[in-house]
Amino acid sequence: MTKVEGSMSAERGLGRRRKPEIVAEAMLARIRSGELPVGVRLPSERDLATEYGVSRNAVREALAVLQLSGHVETRLGDGSYVAQPSLAEDRDDKGLLAGTSITESLQAREALELASALMAIRKATRSDLLKIDAAVAEMEEHLEREDFESYLRATLDLHLAIAAASRTPLLVSLVAELTEKHRADQWILRDRYNPEIGAYSLDVHRELAKAIRDKDIAAVYEATCRHYEEYPALKG
């Protein structure tokens, strides 16, 4: 029986849990015990998937959770390493929960916000477009001051403005629900932000706003996929 299968068996009486969450917790236990010390390079996604008996996608999501919570650092082209966490242990546990919540919501947000942006191309009024532009301008102001907390709040306000521009009540409701859930976990993203990540994030959001304004379907798709598949706070 693999470590994940053992954990899943132990958890059956406590409700169904997702494999990435269980893998993240199993790896965190190894980090805390010293089995995986700070600075060590982690095995490849393929090897971790074999070890834990899960798919590579599950491992990738688990690593994203640990990266958001500050336990893992991903170096572009070089793999993932155990990092020195900057959080106290009580906040550390909250970080794992916040990271799990964010990574779980990303795919749903990508689908809903792509739909919202495409509908906004068809239905947005001049007033809607001005509100989208105003949200981007507010993001720019916060980033100039390196006020990452306010910047992150403004990014969510932009996504809400795009949803409103879709003029589709169900989309507005669903995007608002996921956005508010995400808003509660913004503190963990703030801890990871720096001017470089902020500049990347702003560029992606500017592209999305421009694509809607230009009624460019291909550009909307490209900007949305870039945003969620290369999530700024997870860039190596």
Short mmCIF file of N, CA and C in Angstrom, two decimals, residues 54-155:
data_model
loop_
_atom_site.label_atom_id
_atom_site.label_comp_id
_atom_site.label_asym_id
_atom_site.label_seq_id
_atom_site.Cartn_x
_atom_site.Cartn_y
_atom_site.Cartn_z
N VAL A 54 0.00 8.13 -7.44
CA VAL A 54 -0.99 9.09 -7.96
C VAL A 54 -0.53 9.56 -9.34
N SER A 55 -1.34 10.38 -9.99
CA SER A 55 -0.98 10.92 -11.30
C SER A 55 0.03 12.06 -11.14
N ARG A 56 0.70 12.38 -12.24
CA ARG A 56 1.63 13.52 -12.21
C ARG A 56 0.88 14.83 -11.99
N ASN A 57 -0.36 14.91 -12.48
CA ASN A 57 -1.15 16.11 -12.24
C ASN A 57 -1.40 16.32 -10.75
N ALA A 58 -1.66 15.23 -10.02
CA ALA A 58 -1.88 15.32 -8.58
C ALA A 58 -0.62 15.80 -7.88
N VAL A 59 0.53 15.28 -8.32
CA VAL A 59 1.81 15.72 -7.75
C VAL A 59 2.07 17.19 -8.05
N ARG A 60 1.78 17.58 -9.30
CA ARG A 60 2.00 18.97 -9.71
C ARG A 60 1.17 19.92 -8.85
N GLU A 61 -0.08 19.54 -8.59
CA GLU A 61 -0.94 20.39 -7.77
C GLU A 61 -0.46 20.41 -6.32
N ALA A 62 0.00 19.27 -5.82
CA ALA A 62 0.52 19.21 -4.45
C ALA A 62 1.75 20.12 -4.31
N LEU A 63 2.62 20.10 -5.31
CA LEU A 63 3.81 20.96 -5.28
C LEU A 63 3.41 22.44 -5.34
N ALA A 64 2.35 22.73 -6.09
CA ALA A 64 1.87 24.12 -6.16
C ALA A 64 1.38 24.58 -4.79
N VAL A 65 0.68 23.70 -4.08
CA VAL A 65 0.22 24.02 -2.73
C VAL A 65 1.41 24.31 -1.82
N LEU A 66 2.42 23.44 -1.87
CA LEU A 66 3.59 23.61 -1.01
C LEU A 66 4.41 24.84 -1.41
N GLN A 67 4.37 25.19 -2.69
CA GLN A 67 5.06 26.39 -3.13
C GLN A 67 4.35 27.64 -2.59
N LEU A 68 3.03 27.64 -2.70
CA LEU A 68 2.27 28.78 -2.17
C LEU A 68 2.46 28.93 -0.66
N SER A 69 2.54 27.80 0.05
CA SER A 69 2.67 27.87 1.50
C SER A 69 4.12 28.12 1.94
N GLY A 70 5.04 28.20 0.97
CA GLY A 70 6.41 28.57 1.29
C GLY A 70 7.34 27.42 1.62
N HIS A 71 6.89 26.17 1.44
CA HIS A 71 7.72 25.03 1.79
C HIS A 71 8.58 24.54 0.63
N VAL A 72 8.19 24.89 -0.58
CA VAL A 72 8.90 24.43 -1.77
C VAL A 72 9.19 25.62 -2.66
N GLU A 73 10.38 25.61 -3.25
CA GLU A 73 10.77 26.64 -4.21
C GLU A 73 11.02 25.95 -5.54
N THR A 74 10.37 26.44 -6.59
CA THR A 74 10.57 25.88 -7.92
C THR A 74 11.49 26.80 -8.71
N ARG A 75 12.57 26.23 -9.20
CA ARG A 75 13.54 26.99 -9.98
C ARG A 75 13.40 26.59 -11.44
N LEU A 76 13.13 27.58 -12.26
CA LEU A 76 12.83 27.33 -13.67
C LEU A 76 13.96 26.52 -14.31
N GLY A 77 13.60 25.37 -14.87
CA GLY A 77 14.56 24.53 -15.56
C GLY A 77 15.47 23.73 -14.64
N ASP A 78 15.24 23.81 -13.33
CA ASP A 78 16.14 23.13 -12.39
C ASP A 78 15.40 22.25 -11.39
N GLY A 79 14.08 22.30 -11.35
CA GLY A 79 13.32 21.44 -10.45
C GLY A 79 12.85 22.16 -9.20
N SER A 80 12.39 21.37 -8.24
CA SER A 80 11.82 21.91 -7.00
C SER A 80 12.71 21.55 -5.81
N TYR A 81 12.83 22.50 -4.89
CA TYR A 81 13.69 22.34 -3.72
C TYR A 81 12.89 22.65 -2.45
N VAL A 82 13.29 22.03 -1.35
CA VAL A 82 12.68 22.34 -0.06
C VAL A 82 13.18 23.71 0.37
N ALA A 83 12.24 24.59 0.72
CA ALA A 83 12.58 25.96 1.10
C ALA A 83 12.48 26.12 2.61
N GLN A 84 13.08 27.20 3.10
CA GLN A 84 12.95 27.53 4.52
C GLN A 84 11.65 28.29 4.69
N PRO A 85 10.63 27.72 5.35
CA PRO A 85 9.35 28.42 5.49
C PRO A 85 9.51 29.67 6.34
N SER A 86 8.80 30.71 5.95
CA SER A 86 8.90 31.98 6.68
C SER A 86 7.78 32.14 7.69
N LEU A 87 6.87 31.14 7.76
CA LEU A 87 5.71 31.26 8.63
C LEU A 87 5.91 30.50 9.93
N ALA A 88 5.35 31.01 11.01
CA ALA A 88 5.33 30.25 12.25
C ALA A 88 4.45 29.03 12.04
N GLU A 89 4.63 27.97 12.90
CA GLU A 89 3.96 26.70 12.61
C GLU A 89 2.44 26.82 12.59
N ASP A 90 1.85 27.65 13.48
CA ASP A 90 0.39 27.76 13.47
C ASP A 90 -0.08 28.42 12.18
N ARG A 91 0.66 29.43 11.74
CA ARG A 91 0.31 30.10 10.49
C ARG A 91 0.69 29.21 9.31
N ASP A 92 1.71 28.39 9.53
CA ASP A 92 2.17 27.46 8.54
C ASP A 92 1.05 26.50 8.12
N ASP A 93 0.31 25.99 9.10
CA ASP A 93 -0.82 25.11 8.81
C ASP A 93 -1.91 25.86 8.05
N LYS A 94 -2.15 27.10 8.42
CA LYS A 94 -3.13 27.91 7.69
C LYS A 94 -2.67 28.13 6.26
N GLY A 95 -1.34 28.25 6.10
CA GLY A 95 -0.80 28.44 4.76
C GLY A 95 -1.06 27.25 3.86
N LEU A 96 -0.95 26.06 4.42
CA LEU A 96 -1.23 24.86 3.63
C LEU A 96 -2.69 24.82 3.23
N LEU A 97 -3.59 25.17 4.14
CA LEU A 97 -5.02 25.20 3.83
C LEU A 97 -5.33 26.26 2.78
N ALA A 98 -4.71 27.45 2.93
CA ALA A 98 -4.95 28.52 1.96
C ALA A 98 -4.41 28.14 0.59
N GLY A 99 -3.23 27.53 0.56
CA GLY A 99 -2.65 27.10 -0.71
C GLY A 99 -3.51 26.05 -1.39
N THR A 100 -4.04 25.11 -0.60
CA THR A 100 -4.93 24.08 -1.14
C THR A 100 -6.19 24.71 -1.72
N SER A 101 -6.77 25.66 -0.98
CA SER A 101 -7.99 26.31 -1.44
C SER A 101 -7.77 27.04 -2.76
N ILE A 102 -6.64 27.75 -2.87
CA ILE A 102 -6.37 28.51 -4.08
C ILE A 102 -6.14 27.58 -5.27
N THR A 103 -5.31 26.56 -5.10
CA THR A 103 -5.02 25.68 -6.24
C THR A 103 -6.26 24.91 -6.67
N GLU A 104 -7.12 24.55 -5.73
CA GLU A 104 -8.36 23.84 -6.09
C GLU A 104 -9.28 24.72 -6.92
N SER A 105 -9.25 26.03 -6.66
CA SER A 105 -10.20 26.92 -7.34
C SER A 105 -9.71 27.40 -8.69
N LEU A 106 -8.42 27.21 -9.00
CA LEU A 106 -7.86 27.82 -10.21
C LEU A 106 -8.52 27.32 -11.50
N GLN A 107 -8.72 25.99 -11.62
CA GLN A 107 -9.31 25.47 -12.85
C GLN A 107 -10.74 25.96 -13.03
N ALA A 108 -11.50 25.99 -11.93
CA ALA A 108 -12.87 26.48 -12.02
C ALA A 108 -12.89 27.96 -12.38
N ARG A 109 -12.00 28.73 -11.77
CA ARG A 109 -11.94 30.15 -12.09
C ARG A 109 -11.55 30.38 -13.55
N GLU A 110 -10.61 29.58 -14.04
CA GLU A 110 -10.20 29.73 -15.44
C GLU A 110 -11.39 29.53 -16.38
N ALA A 111 -12.15 28.47 -16.15
CA ALA A 111 -13.29 28.17 -17.03
C ALA A 111 -14.35 29.26 -16.95
N LEU A 112 -14.70 29.66 -15.72
CA LEU A 112 -15.75 30.66 -15.54
C LEU A 112 -15.33 32.03 -16.08
N GLU A 113 -14.08 32.40 -15.84
CA GLU A 113 -13.66 33.73 -16.25
C GLU A 113 -13.39 33.81 -17.75
N LEU A 114 -13.03 32.68 -18.36
CA LEU A 114 -12.94 32.66 -19.82
C LEU A 114 -14.33 32.87 -20.41
N ALA A 115 -15.32 32.18 -19.86
CA ALA A 115 -16.70 32.36 -20.33
C ALA A 115 -17.16 33.80 -20.12
N SER A 116 -16.83 34.37 -18.98
CA SER A 116 -17.23 35.75 -18.69
C SER A 116 -16.62 36.72 -19.69
N ALA A 117 -15.33 36.54 -19.98
CA ALA A 117 -14.65 37.44 -20.90
C ALA A 117 -15.21 37.33 -22.32
N LEU A 118 -15.51 36.10 -22.74
CA LEU A 118 -16.07 35.91 -24.08
C LEU A 118 -17.46 36.53 -24.18
N MET A 119 -18.25 36.40 -23.12
CA MET A 119 -19.57 37.03 -23.13
C MET A 119 -19.45 38.55 -23.06
N ALA A 120 -18.41 39.03 -22.35
CA ALA A 120 -18.20 40.48 -22.26
C ALA A 120 -17.89 41.07 -23.63
N ILE A 121 -17.19 40.31 -24.47
CA ILE A 121 -16.93 40.77 -25.84
C ILE A 121 -18.24 41.05 -26.56
N ARG A 122 -19.23 40.21 -26.32
CA ARG A 122 -20.52 40.34 -27.01
C ARG A 122 -21.43 41.38 -26.37
N LYS A 123 -21.37 41.51 -25.04
CA LYS A 123 -22.43 42.26 -24.35
C LYS A 123 -21.98 43.50 -23.59
N ALA A 124 -20.68 43.69 -23.41
CA ALA A 124 -20.22 44.81 -22.57
C ALA A 124 -20.66 46.15 -23.14
N THR A 125 -21.11 47.02 -22.25
CA THR A 125 -21.45 48.39 -22.63
C THR A 125 -20.22 49.28 -22.48
N ARG A 126 -20.33 50.50 -22.95
CA ARG A 126 -19.22 51.44 -22.79
C ARG A 126 -18.93 51.64 -21.30
N SER A 127 -19.96 51.69 -20.48
CA SER A 127 -19.78 51.85 -19.03
C SER A 127 -19.02 50.65 -18.45
N ASP A 128 -19.35 49.45 -18.91
CA ASP A 128 -18.65 48.25 -18.44
C ASP A 128 -17.17 48.32 -18.77
N LEU A 129 -16.85 48.75 -20.00
CA LEU A 129 -15.46 48.82 -20.43
C LEU A 129 -14.70 49.87 -19.63
N LEU A 130 -15.36 50.97 -19.31
CA LEU A 130 -14.71 51.99 -18.49
C LEU A 130 -14.40 51.47 -17.09
N LYS A 131 -15.30 50.66 -16.54
CA LYS A 131 -15.06 50.07 -15.21
C LYS A 131 -13.90 49.10 -15.25
N ILE A 132 -13.79 48.34 -16.33
CA ILE A 132 -12.65 47.41 -16.48
C ILE A 132 -11.35 48.20 -16.56
N ASP A 133 -11.35 49.26 -17.36
CA ASP A 133 -10.14 50.09 -17.48
C ASP A 133 -9.79 50.75 -16.15
N ALA A 134 -10.80 51.16 -15.40
CA ALA A 134 -10.55 51.79 -14.10
C ALA A 134 -9.93 50.79 -13.13
N ALA A 135 -10.37 49.54 -13.19
CA ALA A 135 -9.79 48.51 -12.31
C ALA A 135 -8.33 48.27 -12.64
N VAL A 136 -8.00 48.27 -13.94
CA VAL A 136 -6.59 48.09 -14.35
C VAL A 136 -5.76 49.28 -13.87
N ALA A 137 -6.30 50.49 -14.02
CA ALA A 137 -5.58 51.69 -13.58
C ALA A 137 -5.32 51.65 -12.07
N GLU A 138 -6.29 51.16 -11.32
CA GLU A 138 -6.10 51.03 -9.87
C GLU A 138 -5.00 50.01 -9.56
N MET A 139 -4.96 48.92 -10.29
CA MET A 139 -3.90 47.94 -10.11
C MET A 139 -2.54 48.56 -10.36
N GLU A 140 -2.44 49.37 -11.40
CA GLU A 140 -1.17 50.03 -11.73
C GLU A 140 -0.70 50.93 -10.60
N GLU A 141 -1.64 51.68 -10.02
CA GLU A 141 -1.29 52.59 -8.92
C GLU A 141 -0.76 51.82 -7.71
N HIS A 142 -1.43 50.73 -7.36
CA HIS A 142 -1.00 49.95 -6.19
C HIS A 142 0.38 49.32 -6.44
N LEU A 143 0.60 48.88 -7.68
CA LEU A 143 1.87 48.22 -7.98
C LEU A 143 3.02 49.24 -7.96
N GLU A 144 2.76 50.45 -8.42
CA GLU A 144 3.79 51.50 -8.37
C GLU A 144 4.25 51.75 -6.94
N ARG A 145 3.33 51.62 -5.98
CA ARG A 145 3.67 51.83 -4.57
C ARG A 145 4.12 50.53 -3.90
N GLU A 146 4.15 49.44 -4.67
CA GLU A 146 4.49 48.11 -4.14
C GLU A 146 3.58 47.74 -2.97
N ASP A 147 2.33 48.16 -3.09
CA ASP A 147 1.30 47.80 -2.11
C ASP A 147 0.63 46.54 -2.64
N PHE A 148 1.26 45.39 -2.40
CA PHE A 148 0.80 44.15 -3.01
C PHE A 148 -0.54 43.68 -2.46
N GLU A 149 -0.82 43.99 -1.20
CA GLU A 149 -2.11 43.60 -0.64
C GLU A 149 -3.25 44.29 -1.37
N SER A 150 -3.12 45.61 -1.57
CA SER A 150 -4.15 46.35 -2.30
C SER A 150 -4.18 45.94 -3.77
N TYR A 151 -3.00 45.64 -4.33
CA TYR A 151 -2.93 45.21 -5.71
C TYR A 151 -3.73 43.92 -5.92
N LEU A 152 -3.55 42.96 -5.02
CA LEU A 152 -4.25 41.69 -5.15
C LEU A 152 -5.75 41.86 -5.02
N ARG A 153 -6.18 42.74 -4.11
CA ARG A 153 -7.62 43.02 -4.01
C ARG A 153 -8.14 43.60 -5.31
N ALA A 154 -7.34 44.47 -5.92
CA ALA A 154 -7.76 45.11 -7.17
C ALA A 154 -7.85 44.11 -8.32
N THR A 155 -6.98 43.08 -8.31
CA THR A 155 -7.08 42.06 -9.38
C THR A 155 -8.42 41.34 -9.30
#
